[in-house]
CSV table of C-alpha atoms and ligand atoms in Angstrom, one decimal:
chain,number,residue,atom,x,y,z
W,200,MET,CA,27.0,-12.6,-20.8
W,201,THR,CA,24.5,-13.4,-18.5
W,202,GLU,CA,22.3,-11.2,-16.9
W,203,GLU,CA,23.5,-10.8,-12.6
W,204,PHE,CA,19.6,-9.7,-11.9
W,205,LEU,CA,15.9,-10.1,-13.4
W,206,LEU,CA,12.9,-9.1,-13.0
W,207,PRO,CA,10.7,-11.2,-10.3
W,208,LYS,CA,7.4,-12.4,-11.3
W,209,LEU,CA,5.0,-11.0,-9.5
W,210,PRO,CA,2.5,-13.1,-7.0
W,211,TYR,CA,-0.2,-11.5,-8.0
W,212,THR,CA,-2.3,-11.2,-11.5
W,213,TYR,CA,-2.3,-7.5,-12.8
W,214,ASP,CA,-5.1,-6.9,-11.3
W,215,ALA,CA,-5.2,-8.6,-8.4
W,216,LEU,CA,-5.2,-5.6,-6.8
W,217,GLU,CA,-8.0,-3.5,-7.9
W,218,PRO,CA,-9.3,-1.4,-6.7
W,219,TYR,CA,-7.0,0.4,-4.8
W,220,TYR,CA,-4.4,-0.3,-7.2
W,221,ASP,CA,-5.4,0.0,-10.7
W,222,GLN,CA,-3.9,-2.7,-12.9
W,223,GLN,CA,-2.5,-0.3,-15.7
W,224,THR,CA,-0.3,0.7,-12.9
W,225,LEU,CA,0.4,-2.1,-11.7
W,226,GLU,CA,1.7,-2.8,-15.4
W,227,ILE,CA,3.2,-0.5,-16.1
W,228,HIS,CA,5.0,0.1,-12.5
W,229,HIS,CA,6.3,-4.1,-13.2
W,230,THR,CA,7.0,-4.2,-16.6
W,231,LYS,CA,8.5,-0.3,-17.0
W,232,HIS,CA,10.1,0.5,-13.8
W,233,HIS,CA,10.8,-2.0,-11.6
W,234,ALA,CA,12.8,-3.5,-15.3
W,235,GLY,CA,14.7,0.3,-15.8
W,236,TYR,CA,16.3,-0.5,-11.8
W,237,VAL,CA,16.8,-4.1,-13.5
W,238,THR,CA,18.8,-2.9,-16.9
W,239,GLY,CA,19.8,-0.2,-14.5
W,240,LEU,CA,21.4,-2.4,-12.3
W,241,ASN,CA,23.0,-5.6,-14.8
W,242,ASN,CA,24.8,-2.2,-16.8
W,243,ALA,CA,26.7,-0.8,-13.9
W,244,VAL,CA,27.7,-4.0,-12.5
W,245,ALA,CA,29.0,-5.2,-15.4
W,246,LYS,CA,30.2,-1.2,-16.0
W,247,LEU,CA,32.7,-2.2,-12.5
W,248,ARG,CA,33.4,-5.1,-13.8
W,249,GLU,CA,35.1,-3.6,-16.9
W,250,ALA,CA,37.3,-1.5,-14.9
W,251,ARG,CA,38.5,-4.1,-12.6
W,252,GLU,CA,39.3,-5.8,-16.2
W,253,SER,CA,41.5,-2.7,-17.4
W,254,GLY,CA,42.3,-1.4,-14.7
W,255,ASN,CA,40.8,2.3,-15.7
W,256,PHE,CA,38.6,3.9,-12.3
W,257,ALA,CA,38.0,7.3,-13.9
W,258,LEU,CA,34.4,6.8,-13.6
W,259,ILE,CA,34.0,4.7,-10.1
W,260,LYS,CA,32.2,7.4,-8.5
W,261,HIS,CA,29.4,8.0,-11.5
W,262,TRP,CA,29.3,3.5,-11.8
W,263,GLU,CA,29.0,3.3,-8.1
W,264,ARG,CA,26.5,5.8,-7.1
W,265,GLU,CA,24.8,4.0,-10.1
W,266,LEU,CA,24.9,0.5,-8.5
W,267,ALA,CA,23.2,1.8,-5.4
W,268,PHE,CA,20.4,3.9,-7.0
W,269,HIS,CA,19.6,0.5,-9.3
W,270,GLY,CA,20.3,-1.6,-7.0
W,271,ALA,CA,18.6,0.2,-3.9
W,272,GLY,CA,16.1,0.7,-6.3
W,273,HIS,CA,15.4,-3.2,-7.7
W,274,ALA,CA,15.2,-4.3,-4.1
W,275,LEU,CA,12.6,-1.8,-2.1
W,276,HIS,CA,10.2,-2.9,-5.6
W,277,CYS,CA,10.6,-6.4,-4.8
W,278,LEU,CA,9.8,-6.4,-1.6
W,279,PHE,CA,7.4,-3.6,-2.2
W,280,TRP,CA,5.4,-6.3,-4.3
W,281,GLU,CA,5.8,-9.2,-1.6
W,282,ASN,CA,4.4,-7.0,0.9
W,283,MET,CA,0.9,-6.3,-1.3
W,284,CYS,CA,-2.0,-9.1,-1.8
W,285,PRO,CA,-5.2,-8.9,-2.4
W,286,GLY,CA,-6.7,-5.5,-0.4
W,287,LYS,CA,-9.3,-5.6,2.2
W,288,GLU,CA,-10.8,-2.5,4.9
W,289,ASP,CA,-10.1,-4.1,8.3
W,290,ASN,CA,-6.2,-4.8,7.0
W,291,LYS,CA,-4.4,-5.2,10.3
W,292,ALA,CA,-0.8,-7.4,11.3
W,293,GLU,CA,-1.1,-10.1,13.8
W,294,SER,CA,0.4,-11.9,17.2
W,295,GLU,CA,4.0,-11.5,17.2
W,296,LEU,CA,4.0,-8.9,15.4
W,297,LEU,CA,1.3,-6.8,16.5
W,298,ALA,CA,2.7,-7.0,19.5
W,299,ALA,CA,5.9,-6.1,18.6
W,300,LEU,CA,4.1,-2.8,16.5
W,301,GLU,CA,2.3,-2.0,19.9
W,302,LYS,CA,5.1,-2.3,22.4
W,303,SER,CA,7.4,0.0,19.8
W,304,PHE,CA,4.6,2.5,18.5
W,305,GLY,CA,2.4,2.8,21.7
W,306,SER,CA,-1.1,1.5,20.5
W,307,TRP,CA,-1.9,-0.1,16.6
W,308,GLU,CA,-3.4,2.9,15.8
W,309,LYS,CA,-0.5,5.5,16.5
W,310,PHE,CA,1.3,3.7,13.9
W,311,ILE,CA,-0.4,3.1,11.2
W,312,VAL,CA,-0.9,7.0,11.6
W,313,GLN,CA,2.5,7.9,11.8
W,314,PHE,CA,3.1,5.0,8.9
W,315,LYS,CA,0.5,7.6,6.7
W,316,ALA,CA,2.4,10.5,7.8
W,317,ALA,CA,5.5,9.5,7.5
W,318,THR,CA,5.5,8.1,3.9
W,319,VAL,CA,2.9,10.8,2.9
W,320,ALA,CA,5.3,13.6,3.7
W,321,VAL,CA,8.5,11.9,2.3
W,322,GLU,CA,9.6,14.9,-0.3
W,323,GLY,CA,10.4,13.9,-4.0
W,324,SER,CA,10.3,11.0,-4.8
W,325,GLY,CA,11.2,8.3,-2.2
W,326,TRP,CA,9.3,5.7,-0.4
W,327,GLY,CA,8.0,5.1,3.6
W,328,VAL,CA,9.7,1.9,5.7
W,329,LEU,CA,8.6,-0.2,8.7
W,330,ALA,CA,11.9,-1.6,9.7
W,331,ALA,CA,13.8,-3.6,12.4
W,332,ASP,CA,16.3,-3.2,14.6
W,333,GLY,CA,17.9,-5.2,16.7
W,334,HIS,CA,16.2,-6.0,19.2
W,335,GLY,CA,13.0,-6.6,17.9
W,336,HIS,CA,12.1,-3.0,18.5
W,337,LEU,CA,10.3,-1.6,15.2
W,338,HIS,CA,11.2,1.8,13.9
W,339,ILE,CA,9.4,4.1,10.4
W,340,PHE,CA,12.0,6.1,8.6
W,341,GLN,CA,11.4,8.3,5.3
W,342,VAL,CA,13.8,7.1,1.7
W,343,GLU,CA,14.4,9.7,-0.9
W,344,LYS,CA,15.1,8.5,-4.2
W,345,HIS,CA,15.8,4.6,-3.5
W,346,GLN,CA,19.1,5.0,-1.8
W,347,ASP,CA,19.2,7.8,0.5
W,348,CYS,CA,18.5,8.4,4.3
W,349,PHE,CA,18.8,4.7,4.1
W,350,VAL,CA,19.6,3.5,8.2
W,351,PRO,CA,21.9,1.5,8.9
W,352,GLY,CA,21.5,-1.0,11.4
W,353,LEU,CA,17.3,-0.8,10.0
W,354,THR,CA,16.1,-4.1,7.8
W,355,PRO,CA,13.4,-3.2,6.0
W,356,LEU,CA,10.5,-4.9,6.6
W,357,LEU,CA,7.4,-3.2,4.6
W,358,VAL,CA,7.8,0.0,1.8
W,359,CYS,CA,4.8,2.0,0.6
W,360,ASP,CA,6.3,3.7,-2.8
W,361,VAL,CA,5.7,7.0,-3.4
W,362,TRP,CA,7.4,8.4,-6.5
W,363,GLU,CA,5.0,9.8,-8.8
W,364,HIS,CA,5.0,6.9,-11.2
W,365,ALA,CA,3.6,4.3,-8.7
W,366,TYR,CA,0.1,6.3,-8.0
W,367,TYR,CA,0.0,9.1,-11.0
W,368,LEU,CA,-2.6,7.8,-13.0
W,369,LYS,CA,-5.1,6.6,-10.9
W,370,TYR,CA,-4.3,9.4,-7.9
W,371,GLN,CA,-2.5,11.8,-9.4
W,372,ASN,CA,-1.6,14.2,-6.3
W,373,ARG,CA,-3.8,13.2,-4.2
W,374,ARG,CA,-0.9,10.7,-2.5
W,375,ALA,CA,-2.4,10.6,0.9
W,376,GLU,CA,-5.6,8.6,-0.1
W,377,TRP,CA,-2.9,6.2,-2.3
W,378,VAL,CA,-1.2,5.7,1.2
W,379,ASP,CA,-4.9,4.8,2.6
W,380,ASN,CA,-5.7,2.8,0.5
W,381,PHE,CA,-1.7,1.0,-0.2
W,382,VAL,CA,-2.7,0.5,4.3
W,383,LYS,CA,-5.6,-2.0,2.6
W,384,LEU,CA,-3.2,-3.6,0.7
W,385,ILE,CA,-0.5,-4.9,3.3
W,386,ASN,CA,0.3,-8.1,3.4
W,387,TRP,CA,0.9,-9.1,6.6
W,388,LYS,CA,1.9,-12.7,6.7
W,389,ASP,CA,5.0,-11.3,5.1
W,390,VAL,CA,5.7,-8.4,6.7
W,391,ALA,CA,5.1,-11.4,10.0
W,392,LEU,CA,6.9,-13.5,8.0
W,393,ARG,CA,9.7,-11.6,7.7
W,394,TYR,CA,9.8,-10.2,11.4
W,395,SER,CA,9.8,-14.0,12.2
W,396,LEU,CA,13.4,-14.1,10.7
W,397,ILE,CA,15.1,-11.3,12.7
W,398,LYS,CA,17.6,-12.2,14.7
W,399,LYS,CA,16.3,-10.2,18.8
N,229,MN,MN1,8.5,3.2,-7.9
């Protein structure tokens, strides 16, 4: 049986995000953690196929939960990798996306303050998310684990991983410092492209 989901290649080398994101953490994060979600997702898909073929749905709840956890984990990590590029101190969105951020949050500065605050305050393992609704308005929400607290109808454009595996080797308990440095790594061209595809 062929595997349905594959670990994507990163669009940069493992040392490309230094010094904000260290090579060792990035390599382990991609090759071990993300790869684990891909394996878990393929396994859940296979188990659900087996259940359909056998007609035995005794474990349906378990495998649907596995599908949600690993499927969301895979999708969020794919987006996270594409959302980053080599960092710079004065990193900022431009043009249409910048205007939308200013309109939705009051100003660029207010957006940044809210995005950092929401992301740092995720309880336990999870993600900070910038997402668009069907009218082009932008919203920030927190995801717990990979799949809890998702808001239906919003399309994630930008995600910041605040599981400890994402930052602990370099930042230990200093999650706020990781989030400060993540903002320097945001690939605003990627986020703008995703925003341009939203129906407004
Ligand atoms: Mn992760």
